mmCIF file with all atom_site columns, C-alpha atoms in Angstrom:
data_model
loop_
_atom_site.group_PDB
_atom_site.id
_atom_site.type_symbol
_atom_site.label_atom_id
_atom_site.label_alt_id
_atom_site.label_comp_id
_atom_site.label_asym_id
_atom_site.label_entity_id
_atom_site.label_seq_id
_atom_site.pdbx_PDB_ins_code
_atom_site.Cartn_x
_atom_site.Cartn_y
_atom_site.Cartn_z
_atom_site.occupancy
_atom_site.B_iso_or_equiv
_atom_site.pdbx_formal_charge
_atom_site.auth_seq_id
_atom_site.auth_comp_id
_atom_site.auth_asym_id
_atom_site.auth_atom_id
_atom_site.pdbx_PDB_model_num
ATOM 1   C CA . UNK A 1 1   ? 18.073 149.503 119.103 1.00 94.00 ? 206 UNK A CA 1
ATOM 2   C CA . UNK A 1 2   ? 15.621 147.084 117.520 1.00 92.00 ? 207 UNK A CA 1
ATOM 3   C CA . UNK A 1 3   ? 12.676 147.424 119.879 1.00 91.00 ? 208 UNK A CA 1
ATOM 4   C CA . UNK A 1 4   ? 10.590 144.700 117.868 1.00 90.00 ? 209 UNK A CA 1
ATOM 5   C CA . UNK A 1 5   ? 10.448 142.615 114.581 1.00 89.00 ? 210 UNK A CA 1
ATOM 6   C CA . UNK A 1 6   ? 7.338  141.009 113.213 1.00 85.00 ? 211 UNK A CA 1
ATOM 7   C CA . UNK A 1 7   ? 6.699  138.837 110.150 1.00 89.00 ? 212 UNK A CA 1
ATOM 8   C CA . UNK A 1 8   ? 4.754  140.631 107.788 1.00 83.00 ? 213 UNK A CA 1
ATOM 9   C CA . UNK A 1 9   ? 0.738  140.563 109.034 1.00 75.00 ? 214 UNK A CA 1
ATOM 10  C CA . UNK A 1 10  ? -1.984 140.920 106.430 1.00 71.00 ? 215 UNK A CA 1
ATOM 11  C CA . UNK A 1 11  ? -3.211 143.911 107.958 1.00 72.00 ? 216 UNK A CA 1
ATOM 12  C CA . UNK A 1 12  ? 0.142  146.074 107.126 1.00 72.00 ? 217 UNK A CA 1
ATOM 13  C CA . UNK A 1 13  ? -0.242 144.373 103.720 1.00 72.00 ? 218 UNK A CA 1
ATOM 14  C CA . UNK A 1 14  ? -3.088 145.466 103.682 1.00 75.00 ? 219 UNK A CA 1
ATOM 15  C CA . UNK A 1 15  ? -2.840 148.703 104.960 1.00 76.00 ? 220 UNK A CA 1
ATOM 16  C CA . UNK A 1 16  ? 0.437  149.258 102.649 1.00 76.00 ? 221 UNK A CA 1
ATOM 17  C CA . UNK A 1 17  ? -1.141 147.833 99.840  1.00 68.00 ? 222 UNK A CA 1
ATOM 18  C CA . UNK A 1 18  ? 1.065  148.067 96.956  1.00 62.00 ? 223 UNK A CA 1
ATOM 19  C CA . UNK A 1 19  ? 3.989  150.190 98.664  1.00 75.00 ? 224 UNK A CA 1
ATOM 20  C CA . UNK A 1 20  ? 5.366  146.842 100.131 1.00 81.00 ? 225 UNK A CA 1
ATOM 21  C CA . UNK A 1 21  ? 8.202  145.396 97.559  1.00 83.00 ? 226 UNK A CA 1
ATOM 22  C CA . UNK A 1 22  ? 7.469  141.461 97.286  1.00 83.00 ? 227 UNK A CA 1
ATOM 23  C CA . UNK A 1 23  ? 10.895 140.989 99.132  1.00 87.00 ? 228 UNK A CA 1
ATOM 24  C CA . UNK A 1 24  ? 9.745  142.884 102.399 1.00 87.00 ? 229 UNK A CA 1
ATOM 25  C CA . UNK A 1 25  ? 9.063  140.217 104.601 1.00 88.00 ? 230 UNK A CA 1
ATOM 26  C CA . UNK A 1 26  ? 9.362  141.579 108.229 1.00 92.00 ? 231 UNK A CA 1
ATOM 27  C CA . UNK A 1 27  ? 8.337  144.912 110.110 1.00 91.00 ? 232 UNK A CA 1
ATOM 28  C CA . UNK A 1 28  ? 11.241 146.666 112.135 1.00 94.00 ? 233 UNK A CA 1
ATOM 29  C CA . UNK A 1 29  ? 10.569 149.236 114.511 1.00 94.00 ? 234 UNK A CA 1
ATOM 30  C CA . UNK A 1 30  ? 13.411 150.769 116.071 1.00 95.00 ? 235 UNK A CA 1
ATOM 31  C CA . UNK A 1 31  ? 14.036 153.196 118.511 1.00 94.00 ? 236 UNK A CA 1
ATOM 32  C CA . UNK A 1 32  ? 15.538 155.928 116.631 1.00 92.00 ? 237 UNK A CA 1
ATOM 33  C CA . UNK A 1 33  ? 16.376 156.579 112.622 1.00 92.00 ? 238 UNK A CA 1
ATOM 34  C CA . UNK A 1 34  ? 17.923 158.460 109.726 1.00 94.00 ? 239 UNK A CA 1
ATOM 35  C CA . UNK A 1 35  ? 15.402 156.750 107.502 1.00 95.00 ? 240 UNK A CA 1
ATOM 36  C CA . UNK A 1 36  ? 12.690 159.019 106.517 1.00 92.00 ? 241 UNK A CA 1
ATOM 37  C CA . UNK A 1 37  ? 8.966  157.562 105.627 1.00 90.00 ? 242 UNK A CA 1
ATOM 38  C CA . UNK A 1 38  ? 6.985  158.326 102.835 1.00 85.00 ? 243 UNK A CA 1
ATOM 39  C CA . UNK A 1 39  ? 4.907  161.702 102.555 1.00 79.00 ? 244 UNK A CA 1
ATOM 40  C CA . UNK A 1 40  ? 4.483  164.860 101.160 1.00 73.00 ? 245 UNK A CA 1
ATOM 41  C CA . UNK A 1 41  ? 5.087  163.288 97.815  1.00 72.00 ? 246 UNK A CA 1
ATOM 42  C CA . UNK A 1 42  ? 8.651  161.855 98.681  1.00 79.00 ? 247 UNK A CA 1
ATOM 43  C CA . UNK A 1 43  ? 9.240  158.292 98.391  1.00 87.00 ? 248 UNK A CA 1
ATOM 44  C CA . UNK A 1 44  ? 10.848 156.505 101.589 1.00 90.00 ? 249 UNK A CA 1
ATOM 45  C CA . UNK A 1 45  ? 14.397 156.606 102.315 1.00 93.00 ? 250 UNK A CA 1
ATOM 46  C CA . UNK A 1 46  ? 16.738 153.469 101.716 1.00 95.00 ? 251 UNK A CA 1
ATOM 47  C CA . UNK A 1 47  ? 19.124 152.157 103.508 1.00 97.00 ? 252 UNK A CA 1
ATOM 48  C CA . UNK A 1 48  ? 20.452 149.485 105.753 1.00 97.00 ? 253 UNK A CA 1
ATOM 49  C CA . UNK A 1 49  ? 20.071 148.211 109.394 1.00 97.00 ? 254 UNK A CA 1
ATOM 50  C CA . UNK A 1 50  ? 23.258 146.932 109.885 1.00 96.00 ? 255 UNK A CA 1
ATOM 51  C CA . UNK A 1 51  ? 24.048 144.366 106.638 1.00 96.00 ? 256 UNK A CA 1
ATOM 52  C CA . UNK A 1 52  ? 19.895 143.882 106.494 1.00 97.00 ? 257 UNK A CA 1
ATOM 53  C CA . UNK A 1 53  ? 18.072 146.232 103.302 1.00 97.00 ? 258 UNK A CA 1
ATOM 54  C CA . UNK A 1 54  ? 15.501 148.274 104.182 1.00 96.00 ? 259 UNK A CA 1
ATOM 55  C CA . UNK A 1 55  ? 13.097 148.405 101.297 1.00 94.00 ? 260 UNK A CA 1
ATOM 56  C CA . UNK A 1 56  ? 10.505 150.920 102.251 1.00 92.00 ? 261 UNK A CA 1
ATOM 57  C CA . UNK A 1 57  ? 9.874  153.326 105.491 1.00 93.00 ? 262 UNK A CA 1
ATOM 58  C CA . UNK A 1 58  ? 6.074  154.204 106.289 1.00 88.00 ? 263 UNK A CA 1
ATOM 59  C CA . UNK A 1 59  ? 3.764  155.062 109.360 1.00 87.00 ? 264 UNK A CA 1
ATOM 60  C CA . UNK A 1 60  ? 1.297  152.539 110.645 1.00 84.00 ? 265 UNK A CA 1
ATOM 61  C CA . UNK A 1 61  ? -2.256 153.452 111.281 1.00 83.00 ? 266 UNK A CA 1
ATOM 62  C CA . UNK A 1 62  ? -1.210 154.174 114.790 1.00 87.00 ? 267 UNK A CA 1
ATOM 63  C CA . UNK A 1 63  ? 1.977  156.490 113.250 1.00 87.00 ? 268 UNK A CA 1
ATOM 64  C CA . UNK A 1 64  ? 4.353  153.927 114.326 1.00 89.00 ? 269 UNK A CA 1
ATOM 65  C CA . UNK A 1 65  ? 7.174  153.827 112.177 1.00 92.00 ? 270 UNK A CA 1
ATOM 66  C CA . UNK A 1 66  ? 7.955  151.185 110.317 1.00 92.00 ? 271 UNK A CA 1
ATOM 67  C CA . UNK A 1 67  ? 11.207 150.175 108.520 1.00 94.00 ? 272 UNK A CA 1
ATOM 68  C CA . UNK A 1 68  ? 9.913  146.588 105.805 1.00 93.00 ? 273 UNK A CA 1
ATOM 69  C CA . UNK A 1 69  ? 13.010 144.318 105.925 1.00 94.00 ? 274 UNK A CA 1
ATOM 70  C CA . UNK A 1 70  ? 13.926 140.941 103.536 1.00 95.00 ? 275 UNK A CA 1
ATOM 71  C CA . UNK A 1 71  ? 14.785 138.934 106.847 1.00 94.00 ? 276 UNK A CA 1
ATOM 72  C CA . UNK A 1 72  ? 13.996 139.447 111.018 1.00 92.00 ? 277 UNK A CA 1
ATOM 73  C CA . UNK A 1 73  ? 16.400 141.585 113.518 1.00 94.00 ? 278 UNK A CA 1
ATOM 74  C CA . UNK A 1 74  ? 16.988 140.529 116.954 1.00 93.00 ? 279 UNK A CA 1
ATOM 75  C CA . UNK A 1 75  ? 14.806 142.512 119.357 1.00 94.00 ? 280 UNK A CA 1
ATOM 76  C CA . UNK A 1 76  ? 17.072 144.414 121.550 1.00 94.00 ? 281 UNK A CA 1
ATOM 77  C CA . UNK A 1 77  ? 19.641 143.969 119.036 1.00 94.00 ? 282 UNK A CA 1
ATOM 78  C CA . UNK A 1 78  ? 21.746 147.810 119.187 1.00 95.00 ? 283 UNK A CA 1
ATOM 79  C CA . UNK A 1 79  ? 22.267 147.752 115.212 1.00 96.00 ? 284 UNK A CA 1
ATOM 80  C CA . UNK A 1 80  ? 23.590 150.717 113.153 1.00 96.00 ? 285 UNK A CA 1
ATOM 81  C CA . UNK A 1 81  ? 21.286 152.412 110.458 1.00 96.00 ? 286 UNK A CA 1
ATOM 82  C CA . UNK A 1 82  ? 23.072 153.520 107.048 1.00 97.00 ? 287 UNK A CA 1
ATOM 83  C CA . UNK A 1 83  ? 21.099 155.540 104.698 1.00 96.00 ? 288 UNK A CA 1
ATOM 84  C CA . UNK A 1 84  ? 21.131 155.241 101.034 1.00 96.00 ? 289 UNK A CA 1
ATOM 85  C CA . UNK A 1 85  ? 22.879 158.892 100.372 1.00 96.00 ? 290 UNK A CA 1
ATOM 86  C CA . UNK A 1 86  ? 22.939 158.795 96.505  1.00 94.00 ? 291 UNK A CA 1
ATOM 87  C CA . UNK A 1 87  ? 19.469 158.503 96.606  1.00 92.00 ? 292 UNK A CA 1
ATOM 88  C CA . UNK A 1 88  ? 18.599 161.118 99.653  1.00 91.00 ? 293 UNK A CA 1
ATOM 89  C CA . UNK A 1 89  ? 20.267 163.762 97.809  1.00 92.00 ? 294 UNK A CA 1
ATOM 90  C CA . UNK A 1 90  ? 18.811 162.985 94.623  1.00 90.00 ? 295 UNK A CA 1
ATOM 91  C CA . UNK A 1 91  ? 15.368 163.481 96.077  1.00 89.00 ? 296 UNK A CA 1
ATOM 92  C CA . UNK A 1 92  ? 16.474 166.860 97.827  1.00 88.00 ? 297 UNK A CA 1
ATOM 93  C CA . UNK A 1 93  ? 17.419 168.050 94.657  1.00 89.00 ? 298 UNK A CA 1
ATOM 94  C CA . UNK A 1 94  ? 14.199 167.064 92.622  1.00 89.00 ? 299 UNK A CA 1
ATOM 95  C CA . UNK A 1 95  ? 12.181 168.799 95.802  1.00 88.00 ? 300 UNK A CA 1
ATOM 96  C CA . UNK A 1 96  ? 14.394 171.768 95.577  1.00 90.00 ? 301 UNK A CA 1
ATOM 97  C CA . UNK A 1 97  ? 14.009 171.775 91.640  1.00 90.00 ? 302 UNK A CA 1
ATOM 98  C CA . UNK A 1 98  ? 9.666  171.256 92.086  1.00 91.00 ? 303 UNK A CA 1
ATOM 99  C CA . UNK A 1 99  ? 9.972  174.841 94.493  1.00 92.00 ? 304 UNK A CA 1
ATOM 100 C CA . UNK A 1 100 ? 11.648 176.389 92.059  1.00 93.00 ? 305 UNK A CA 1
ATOM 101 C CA . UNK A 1 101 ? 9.611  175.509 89.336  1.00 91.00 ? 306 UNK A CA 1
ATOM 102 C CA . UNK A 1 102 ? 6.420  176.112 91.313  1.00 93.00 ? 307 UNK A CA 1
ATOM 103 C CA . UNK A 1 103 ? 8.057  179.620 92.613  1.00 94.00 ? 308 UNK A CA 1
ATOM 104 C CA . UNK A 1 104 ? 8.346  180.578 88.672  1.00 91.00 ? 309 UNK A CA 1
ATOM 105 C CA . UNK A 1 105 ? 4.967  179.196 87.420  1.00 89.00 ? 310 UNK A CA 1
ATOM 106 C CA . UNK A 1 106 ? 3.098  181.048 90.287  1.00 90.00 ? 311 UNK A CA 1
ATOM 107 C CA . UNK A 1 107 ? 5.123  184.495 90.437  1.00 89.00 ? 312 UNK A CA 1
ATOM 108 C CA . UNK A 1 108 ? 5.471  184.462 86.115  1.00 85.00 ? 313 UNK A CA 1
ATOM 109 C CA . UNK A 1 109 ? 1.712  183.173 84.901  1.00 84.00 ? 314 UNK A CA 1
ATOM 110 C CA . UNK A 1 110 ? -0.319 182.972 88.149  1.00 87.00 ? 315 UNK A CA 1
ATOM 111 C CA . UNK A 1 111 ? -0.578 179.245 88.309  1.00 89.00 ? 316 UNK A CA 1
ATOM 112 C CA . UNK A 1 112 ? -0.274 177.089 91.604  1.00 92.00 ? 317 UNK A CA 1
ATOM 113 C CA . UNK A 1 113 ? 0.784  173.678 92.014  1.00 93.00 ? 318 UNK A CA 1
ATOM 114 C CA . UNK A 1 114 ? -2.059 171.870 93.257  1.00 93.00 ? 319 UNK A CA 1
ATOM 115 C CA . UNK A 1 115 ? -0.135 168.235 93.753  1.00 89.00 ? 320 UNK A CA 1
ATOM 116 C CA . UNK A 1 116 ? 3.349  167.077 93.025  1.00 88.00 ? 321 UNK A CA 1
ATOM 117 C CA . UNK A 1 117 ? 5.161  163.583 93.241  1.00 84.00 ? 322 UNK A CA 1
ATOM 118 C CA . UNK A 1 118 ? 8.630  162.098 92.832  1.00 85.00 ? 323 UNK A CA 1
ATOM 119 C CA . UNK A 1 119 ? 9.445  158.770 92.292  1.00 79.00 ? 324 UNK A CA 1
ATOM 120 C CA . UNK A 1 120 ? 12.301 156.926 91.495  1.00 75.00 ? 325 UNK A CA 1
ATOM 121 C CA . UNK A 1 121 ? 12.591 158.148 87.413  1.00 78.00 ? 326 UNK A CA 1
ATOM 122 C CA . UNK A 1 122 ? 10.844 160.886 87.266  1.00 81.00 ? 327 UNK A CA 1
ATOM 123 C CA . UNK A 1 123 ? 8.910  164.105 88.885  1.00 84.00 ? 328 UNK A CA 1
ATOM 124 C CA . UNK A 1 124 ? 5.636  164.765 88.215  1.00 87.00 ? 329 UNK A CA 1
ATOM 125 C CA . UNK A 1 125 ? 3.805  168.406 89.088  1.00 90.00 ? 330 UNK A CA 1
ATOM 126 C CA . UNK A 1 126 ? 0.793  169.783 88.339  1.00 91.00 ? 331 UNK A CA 1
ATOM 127 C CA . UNK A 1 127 ? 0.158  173.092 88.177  1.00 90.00 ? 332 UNK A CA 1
ATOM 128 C CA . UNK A 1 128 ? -3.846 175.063 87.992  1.00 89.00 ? 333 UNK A CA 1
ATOM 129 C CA . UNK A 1 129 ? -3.845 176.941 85.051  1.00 82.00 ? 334 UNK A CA 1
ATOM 130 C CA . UNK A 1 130 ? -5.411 180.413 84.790  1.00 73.00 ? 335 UNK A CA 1
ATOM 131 C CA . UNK A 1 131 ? -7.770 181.926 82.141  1.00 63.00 ? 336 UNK A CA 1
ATOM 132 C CA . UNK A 1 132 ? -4.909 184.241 81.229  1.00 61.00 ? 337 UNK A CA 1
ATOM 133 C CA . UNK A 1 133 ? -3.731 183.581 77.920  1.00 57.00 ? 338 UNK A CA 1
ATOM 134 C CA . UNK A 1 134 ? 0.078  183.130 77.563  1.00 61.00 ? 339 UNK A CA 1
ATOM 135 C CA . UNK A 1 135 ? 2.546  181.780 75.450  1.00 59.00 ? 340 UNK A CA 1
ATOM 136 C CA . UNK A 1 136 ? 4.525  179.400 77.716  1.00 63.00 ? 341 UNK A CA 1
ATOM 137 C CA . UNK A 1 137 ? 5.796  175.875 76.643  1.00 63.00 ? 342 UNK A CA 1
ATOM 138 C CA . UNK A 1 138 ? 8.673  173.891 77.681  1.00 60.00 ? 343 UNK A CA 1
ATOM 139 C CA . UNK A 1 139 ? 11.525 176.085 76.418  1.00 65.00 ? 344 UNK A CA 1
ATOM 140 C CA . UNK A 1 140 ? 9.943  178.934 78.164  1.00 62.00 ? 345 UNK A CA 1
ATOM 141 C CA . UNK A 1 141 ? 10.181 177.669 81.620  1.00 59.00 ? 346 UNK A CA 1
ATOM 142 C CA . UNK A 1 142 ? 13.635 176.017 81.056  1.00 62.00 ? 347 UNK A CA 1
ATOM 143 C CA . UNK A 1 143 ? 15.192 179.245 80.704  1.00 61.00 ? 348 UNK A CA 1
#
């Protein structure tokens, strides 16, 4: 159910700064979704409320979430959410793929993985190297 639908205020613009695709130009909340919001260094879900995109999912300030739409919803509106699967799964597989990796690195050469991100082409983590000399490059962790 659409609970309410706002035009896009300068303070979310603000707040979302440059998260917000130039196309978003109305805030949905609803009262349930499959969409998940940004975080942990996962981009938002896609998807659709009923034939409407849904270009990015984040929390307010007040942790309200928030589902940035190209055109308004009718409060009180019972709609159906679809989620972008293709892209869902591709995401659980980078994550899965970053643990791994990080598992490796840490148990292999000692180093953690102070920050990681994934976006749409490619996944970036870092890792704290030690002191410990070792010979590790590329083709050592693909194997």
């Amino acid at each position: 159910v659409v609970l309410r639908c706002d035009p896009l205020s300068s303070t979310w613009k603000k707040e979302f700064k440059s998260k917000l695709p130039k196309e978003a130009s109305h805030a949905v909340q609803l009262s349930d979704s499959v969409l998940f919001c940004e975080g942990g260094g996962q981009p938002a879900d896609r998807g659709y409320i009923d034939s409407v995109p849904v270009l990015y999912v984040g929390r307010d300030s007040t942790g309200t979430v928030l589902h940035f739409t190209p055109s308004s919803l009718e409060p009180g509106a019972n709609v159906e959410v679809k989620l972008d699967w293709d892209r869902r799964f591709d995401h659980m597989q980078q994550h899965s793929g970053q643990h791994l990796l990080s598992a490796i690195a840490e148990q292999e050469f000692g180093w953690d993985t102070t920050s990681w991100w994934l976006g749409d082409l490619l996944c970036n983590v870092e890792l704290k190297l030690t002191k410990k000399e070792c010979p590790v490059n590329s083709e050592n962790l693909d194997k």
